[in-house]
CSV table of C-alpha atoms in Angstrom, one decimal:
chain,number,residue,atom,x,y,z
P,1,MET,CA,-79.8,28.2,-32.8
P,2,VAL,CA,-83.6,27.0,-33.0
P,3,GLU,CA,-84.0,27.0,-36.7
P,4,PRO,CA,-80.9,25.0,-37.4
P,5,LEU,CA,-81.9,22.5,-34.7
P,6,ILE,CA,-85.2,22.1,-36.2
P,7,ARG,CA,-83.9,22.2,-40.0
P,8,TYR,CA,-81.3,19.5,-39.3
P,9,GLY,CA,-82.3,17.6,-35.9
P,10,TYR,CA,-86.5,17.2,-36.2
P,11,VAL,CA,-86.1,14.4,-38.3
P,12,PRO,CA,-83.8,12.6,-36.7
P,13,LEU,CA,-85.9,13.2,-33.6
P,14,LEU,CA,-88.6,11.4,-34.6
P,15,LEU,CA,-87.4,8.8,-36.7
P,16,VAL,CA,-84.2,7.7,-34.4
P,17,GLY,CA,-85.3,9.1,-31.0
P,18,VAL,CA,-89.1,8.5,-30.7
P,19,ASN,CA,-89.2,5.3,-32.9
P,20,GLY,CA,-85.8,4.2,-31.1
P,21,THR,CA,-87.4,4.5,-27.8
P,22,GLY,CA,-90.8,2.9,-29.0
P,23,ILE,CA,-89.3,-0.1,-30.1
P,24,ALA,CA,-86.9,-0.2,-27.1
P,25,LEU,CA,-90.1,0.0,-24.9
P,26,ALA,CA,-91.7,-2.8,-27.1
P,27,ALA,CA,-89.1,-5.1,-27.0
P,28,ALA,CA,-89.2,-4.8,-23.2
P,29,GLY,CA,-92.7,-5.4,-23.2
P,30,ALA,CA,-93.7,-2.3,-21.6
P,31,SER,CA,-97.1,-1.2,-21.3
P,32,LYS,CA,-98.8,-0.2,-24.7
P,33,VAL,CA,-99.7,3.1,-23.0
P,34,TRP,CA,-96.2,4.4,-23.1
P,35,LEU,CA,-96.7,4.1,-27.3
P,36,LEU,CA,-99.6,6.5,-26.6
P,37,VAL,CA,-97.3,8.7,-24.6
P,38,LEU,CA,-94.7,8.5,-27.3
P,39,LEU,CA,-96.9,9.3,-30.2
P,40,GLY,CA,-98.2,12.4,-28.2
P,41,ALA,CA,-94.6,13.6,-28.0
P,42,ALA,CA,-94.2,13.0,-31.5
P,43,VAL,CA,-97.3,15.3,-32.2
P,44,ALA,CA,-96.5,17.8,-29.7
P,45,ALA,CA,-92.8,17.8,-31.7
P,46,SER,CA,-94.8,18.1,-35.3
P,47,PHE,CA,-96.6,20.9,-34.5
P,48,ALA,CA,-93.6,23.0,-32.7
P,49,ALA,CA,-91.5,22.3,-35.7
P,50,GLU,CA,-94.2,23.7,-38.0
P,51,ARG,CA,-94.5,26.8,-36.2
P,52,LEU,CA,-91.1,27.7,-35.4
P,53,LEU,CA,-89.9,26.5,-39.0
P,54,PRO,CA,-92.5,26.4,-41.2
P,55,TYR,CA,-92.4,26.1,-45.0
P,56,ALA,CA,-95.3,27.8,-45.8
P,57,ASP,CA,-96.9,30.4,-42.9
P,58,ALA,CA,-100.2,30.0,-44.6
P,59,TRP,CA,-100.5,26.2,-43.6
P,60,ASN,CA,-100.0,26.8,-40.1
P,61,VAL,CA,-103.3,28.6,-40.4
P,62,PRO,CA,-106.8,26.7,-39.7
P,63,MET,CA,-108.9,26.4,-43.0
P,64,ALA,CA,-112.3,25.4,-40.9
P,65,ASP,CA,-110.7,22.1,-40.7
P,66,ARG,CA,-109.1,21.4,-37.3
P,67,ARG,CA,-111.8,19.6,-35.7
P,68,ARG,CA,-112.5,17.6,-38.7
P,69,ASP,CA,-108.7,17.1,-38.8
P,70,VAL,CA,-108.6,16.0,-35.1
P,71,LEU,CA,-111.8,13.9,-35.6
P,72,HIS,CA,-109.6,11.8,-38.6
P,73,ALA,CA,-106.5,11.2,-36.4
P,74,VAL,CA,-108.5,10.0,-33.3
P,75,VAL,CA,-110.9,7.9,-35.3
P,76,ASN,CA,-107.9,6.3,-37.5
P,77,GLU,CA,-105.3,6.1,-35.0
P,78,THR,CA,-107.8,4.1,-32.7
P,79,LEU,CA,-108.6,1.8,-35.8
P,80,ILE,CA,-104.8,1.2,-35.7
P,81,LEU,CA,-104.7,0.5,-32.3
P,82,ALA,CA,-107.5,-1.6,-32.1
P,83,SER,CA,-105.9,-3.9,-35.0
P,84,VAL,CA,-103.0,-4.0,-32.9
P,85,ALA,CA,-105.1,-5.2,-29.9
P,86,SER,CA,-106.9,-8.0,-31.8
P,87,LEU,CA,-103.7,-9.5,-33.4
P,88,PRO,CA,-103.6,-12.4,-30.8
P,89,LEU,CA,-107.4,-13.5,-31.8
P,90,LEU,CA,-106.4,-13.1,-35.2
P,91,ALA,CA,-103.1,-14.8,-35.0
P,92,GLY,CA,-104.5,-18.0,-33.8
P,93,ALA,CA,-107.2,-18.5,-36.9
P,94,VAL,CA,-104.1,-17.2,-39.9
P,95,THR,CA,-100.5,-17.4,-38.7
P,96,ALA,CA,-98.5,-19.9,-40.6
P,97,ALA,CA,-96.2,-21.3,-37.7
P,98,GLY,CA,-92.7,-20.8,-37.7
P,99,VAL,CA,-92.5,-18.6,-40.3
P,100,TRP,CA,-91.7,-15.2,-38.4
P,101,PRO,CA,-87.7,-14.7,-37.6
P,102,SER,CA,-88.3,-15.0,-33.8
P,103,ALA,CA,-84.7,-15.0,-33.1
P,104,TRP,CA,-83.6,-12.1,-35.3
P,105,PRO,CA,-82.8,-9.2,-32.8
P,106,PHE,CA,-86.1,-7.2,-32.0
P,107,PRO,CA,-85.0,-4.1,-34.2
P,108,LEU,CA,-84.8,-6.3,-36.9
P,109,GLN,CA,-87.9,-7.8,-36.7
P,110,VAL,CA,-89.4,-4.2,-37.0
P,111,LEU,CA,-87.3,-3.4,-39.7
P,112,LEU,CA,-88.7,-6.2,-41.7
P,113,ALA,CA,-92.4,-5.2,-40.7
P,114,VAL,CA,-92.0,-1.8,-41.8
P,115,LEU,CA,-90.4,-3.1,-45.2
P,116,VAL,CA,-93.5,-5.4,-45.7
P,117,ALA,CA,-95.9,-2.9,-44.7
P,118,ASP,CA,-94.3,-0.3,-47.1
P,119,ALA,CA,-94.6,-2.7,-49.8
P,120,GLY,CA,-98.5,-3.8,-49.2
P,121,ILE,CA,-99.8,0.0,-48.3
P,122,THR,CA,-97.8,1.8,-51.2
P,123,LEU,CA,-99.2,-0.8,-53.4
P,124,VAL,CA,-102.9,-0.4,-52.5
P,125,HIS,CA,-102.0,3.5,-52.2
P,126,PHE,CA,-101.0,3.0,-56.1
P,127,ALA,CA,-104.1,1.1,-56.8
P,128,SER,CA,-106.1,3.7,-55.4
P,129,HIS,CA,-105.0,6.5,-58.1
P,130,LYS,CA,-106.1,3.8,-60.7
P,131,VAL,CA,-109.3,1.9,-59.6
P,132,GLY,CA,-112.3,4.1,-59.4
P,133,LEU,CA,-113.9,2.5,-56.4
P,134,LEU,CA,-110.8,2.9,-54.3
P,135,TRP,CA,-110.5,6.2,-55.4
P,136,ARG,CA,-113.8,7.4,-54.1
P,137,PHE,CA,-112.6,6.9,-50.6
P,138,HIS,CA,-108.9,7.8,-50.9
P,139,ALA,CA,-110.0,11.4,-52.2
P,140,VAL,CA,-110.9,12.1,-49.1
P,141,HIS,CA,-107.1,12.2,-48.2
P,142,HIS,CA,-106.3,14.3,-51.3
P,143,SER,CA,-109.2,17.1,-50.5
P,144,VAL,CA,-106.9,19.1,-48.4
P,145,LYS,CA,-105.7,22.5,-49.2
P,146,ARG,CA,-103.1,22.9,-46.4
P,147,PHE,CA,-99.8,20.7,-45.9
P,148,TYR,CA,-99.4,19.5,-42.3
P,149,GLY,CA,-99.0,16.9,-40.1
P,150,PHE,CA,-102.3,15.9,-39.1
P,151,ASN,CA,-103.1,15.6,-43.0
P,152,GLY,CA,-101.6,12.4,-43.0
P,153,LEU,CA,-104.5,10.8,-40.9
P,154,MET,CA,-107.0,12.4,-42.6
P,155,LYS,CA,-108.2,9.6,-44.5
P,156,HIS,CA,-111.7,7.8,-44.7
P,157,PRO,CA,-111.8,4.8,-42.4
P,158,LEU,CA,-112.5,2.2,-45.0
P,159,HIS,CA,-109.5,3.3,-47.4
P,160,GLN,CA,-107.0,3.1,-44.3
P,161,SER,CA,-108.6,-0.3,-43.3
P,162,VAL,CA,-107.9,-1.4,-46.8
P,163,GLU,CA,-104.4,0.3,-46.9
P,164,LEU,CA,-103.5,-1.5,-43.5
P,165,ALA,CA,-105.2,-4.9,-44.3
P,166,ALA,CA,-102.6,-4.9,-47.2
P,167,GLY,CA,-99.5,-4.1,-45.6
P,168,VAL,CA,-100.3,-6.3,-42.2
P,169,ALA,CA,-101.9,-9.2,-43.8
P,170,PRO,CA,-98.4,-10.9,-45.1
P,171,LEU,CA,-97.2,-10.2,-41.4
P,172,LEU,CA,-100.0,-11.6,-39.9
P,173,LEU,CA,-99.7,-14.9,-42.1
P,174,ALA,CA,-96.0,-14.8,-40.9
P,175,GLY,CA,-96.8,-14.7,-37.2
P,176,MET,CA,-95.6,-11.4,-36.7
P,177,PRO,CA,-95.6,-11.0,-32.8
P,178,VAL,CA,-98.0,-8.2,-30.9
P,179,ASP,CA,-95.0,-6.4,-29.5
P,180,VAL,CA,-93.7,-6.1,-33.2
P,181,ALA,CA,-97.0,-4.8,-34.4
P,182,ALA,CA,-97.0,-2.3,-31.8
P,183,ALA,CA,-93.8,-0.7,-32.6
P,184,LEU,CA,-95.0,-0.6,-36.2
P,185,ALA,CA,-98.3,1.3,-35.2
P,186,LEU,CA,-95.8,3.9,-33.9
P,187,THR,CA,-93.6,3.7,-36.5
P,188,VAL,CA,-96.3,4.4,-39.0
P,189,ALA,CA,-97.8,7.0,-37.0
P,190,VAL,CA,-94.6,8.9,-37.1
P,191,GLN,CA,-93.8,8.4,-40.5
P,192,LEU,CA,-97.3,10.3,-41.6
P,193,LEU,CA,-96.4,13.3,-39.6
P,194,LEU,CA,-93.0,13.7,-41.1
P,195,GLN,CA,-94.6,12.8,-44.5
P,196,HIS,CA,-97.2,15.9,-44.2
P,197,SER,CA,-95.0,18.0,-42.1
P,198,ASN,CA,-94.9,21.8,-42.9
P,199,ALA,CA,-91.8,22.2,-41.3
P,200,ASP,CA,-89.1,23.4,-43.2
P,201,TYR,CA,-86.9,19.9,-42.6
P,202,ARG,CA,-83.6,19.2,-44.2
P,203,VAL,CA,-82.6,15.5,-44.8
P,204,GLY,CA,-79.9,15.6,-47.6
P,205,PRO,CA,-79.6,12.8,-50.1
P,206,LEU,CA,-82.0,10.8,-47.9
P,207,ARG,CA,-84.4,12.7,-49.6
P,208,TYR,CA,-84.1,10.5,-52.8
P,209,VAL,CA,-84.7,6.9,-50.5
P,210,LEU,CA,-87.2,7.8,-47.6
P,211,SER,CA,-90.6,9.2,-48.3
P,212,LEU,CA,-90.7,12.4,-46.3
P,213,ASN,CA,-92.3,15.9,-46.9
P,214,GLU,CA,-90.2,17.2,-49.9
P,215,GLY,CA,-90.9,14.3,-52.1
P,216,HIS,CA,-94.5,13.9,-50.7
P,217,ARG,CA,-95.7,17.6,-51.7
P,218,PHE,CA,-95.3,16.1,-55.3
P,219,HIS,CA,-98.3,13.4,-54.6
P,220,HIS,CA,-100.9,16.3,-53.4
P,221,LEU,CA,-100.7,18.2,-56.8
P,222,LYS,CA,-104.2,18.4,-57.5
P,223,TRP,CA,-104.1,18.1,-61.3
P,224,ALA,CA,-104.5,14.7,-62.7
P,225,GLY,CA,-102.0,12.7,-63.5
P,226,ILE,CA,-99.3,14.9,-62.4
P,227,GLY,CA,-100.2,13.9,-59.0
P,228,ASP,CA,-100.0,10.4,-59.5
P,229,VAL,CA,-96.4,9.9,-58.2
P,230,ASN,CA,-94.3,9.1,-54.9
P,231,PHE,CA,-96.8,6.8,-53.8
P,232,GLY,CA,-94.4,5.2,-51.1
P,233,LEU,CA,-95.1,5.5,-47.3
P,234,PHE,CA,-91.8,4.7,-45.5
P,235,THR,CA,-89.3,5.1,-48.9
P,236,LEU,CA,-89.8,5.9,-52.8
P,237,VAL,CA,-87.8,2.2,-53.4
P,238,TRP,CA,-91.3,1.1,-55.0
P,239,ASP,CA,-91.5,4.1,-56.9
P,240,ARG,CA,-88.5,4.4,-58.6
P,241,MET,CA,-90.0,0.6,-59.5
P,242,LEU,CA,-93.4,1.5,-60.5
P,243,GLY,CA,-92.0,4.5,-62.6
P,244,THR,CA,-94.0,6.8,-60.4
P,245,TYR,CA,-90.9,8.8,-58.9
P,246,SER,CA,-90.9,12.6,-59.5
P,247,PHE,CA,-89.2,15.0,-57.7
P,248,ASP,CA,-87.9,18.8,-58.6
P,249,PRO,CA,-85.7,20.9,-55.8
P,250,GLY,CA,-86.6,24.1,-57.2
P,251,ARG,CA,-90.3,23.7,-56.8
P,252,ARG,CA,-92.6,25.5,-54.4
P,253,PHE,CA,-96.4,24.8,-53.1
P,254,SER,CA,-99.2,26.7,-52.1
P,255,SER,CA,-102.8,25.9,-51.2
P,256,ASP,CA,-103.4,26.8,-54.9
P,257,ASP,CA,-101.4,23.7,-56.0
P,258,LEU,CA,-103.4,21.4,-53.7
P,259,GLY,CA,-106.9,19.4,-53.6
P,260,ILE,CA,-108.7,17.7,-56.6
P,261,ALA,CA,-108.5,20.0,-59.4
P,262,ALA,CA,-111.9,18.5,-61.2
P,263,LYS,CA,-113.6,18.9,-57.6
P,264,PRO,CA,-112.7,22.0,-55.7
P,265,ARG,CA,-116.1,22.0,-53.8
P,266,TYR,CA,-114.9,18.4,-52.1
P,267,PRO,CA,-117.0,18.1,-48.6
P,268,THR,CA,-115.1,19.5,-46.1
P,269,ALA,CA,-116.9,18.8,-43.0
P,270,TYR,CA,-116.1,15.0,-41.0
P,271,LEU,CA,-119.4,13.3,-41.4
P,272,ALA,CA,-120.0,14.8,-45.0
P,273,GLN,CA,-116.6,13.3,-46.3
P,274,LEU,CA,-117.4,10.1,-44.5
P,275,SER,CA,-120.6,9.8,-46.7
P,276,GLU,CA,-119.2,11.3,-49.8
P,277,PRO,CA,-117.9,8.1,-51.6
P,278,PHE,CA,-121.4,6.8,-51.2
P,279,ARG,CA,-123.3,9.3,-52.8
P,280,PRO,CA,-123.6,9.5,-56.6
P,281,ARG,CA,-121.8,12.7,-57.0
P,282,GLY,CA,-118.7,10.9,-55.2
P,283,THR,CA,-118.1,8.8,-58.2
P,284,CYS,CA,-115.2,9.8,-59.9
P,285,THR,CA,-113.2,8.1,-62.5
P,286,PRO,CA,-109.2,7.8,-61.5
P,287,GLY,CA,-107.0,9.7,-64.2
P,288,THR,CA,-109.5,12.8,-64.3
P,289,ASP,CA,-110.1,14.0,-61.3
P,290,GLY,CA,-107.2,14.5,-59.7
P,291,GLY,CA,-104.7,12.6,-57.6
């Protein structure tokens, strides 16, 4: 009974259960601490699902990366929370009053925020595979050698900041409320867990619409050009418009398929990854160093 529950129930649990509870709490003006509790529950569910029903057993075994990945997750999630906390100050300076649809039901406001953020983050993600300066920083995320939930927050903080700014700036200009921003932050974290999960779950035809692990594995293929697909954070809509959608249901993946082909010895320690984009050897040309 456990395997079918995880295979078909894990995604609804996080997408509907955790996100839905978070949206309800945010709408009620509850303390943001409860959203952190929900995120902790989502992380625990992610690790449990990966161990009970893994796509690849080997990806559950640390490759001297556990401490590094935890540091990335803590630092980057703290930056997300800090950006949410700073919204009241920023809103007073840049908000275009009266634009945000405050009269809409709260869940629809969050859905609007998700769709707008998906567009901005996806387009910056796409650009990060085309523009050398952006790729320097984005390469940190593509250096992973196993595909599991914490990979989603394994990013250089400067690159995450650029992605976040692209996704949130239009919302901030429109006057997005802080409670909507808090719910959005939770949905982003949950999506990253699902997108990089090692759990062998199924979503049926939704895999052609939502950007989940089956499709996102193709994005982490290490060879130049081949991995420049499926950039979407929440959906694959933008990839279909950009012509970057790719999926083969028969394809299987292993650690040999992951990483950056032209840089197999990319630094693995946390501080080394933070400094690598600033080093002369950290330069790379998109389309030649893998994607």
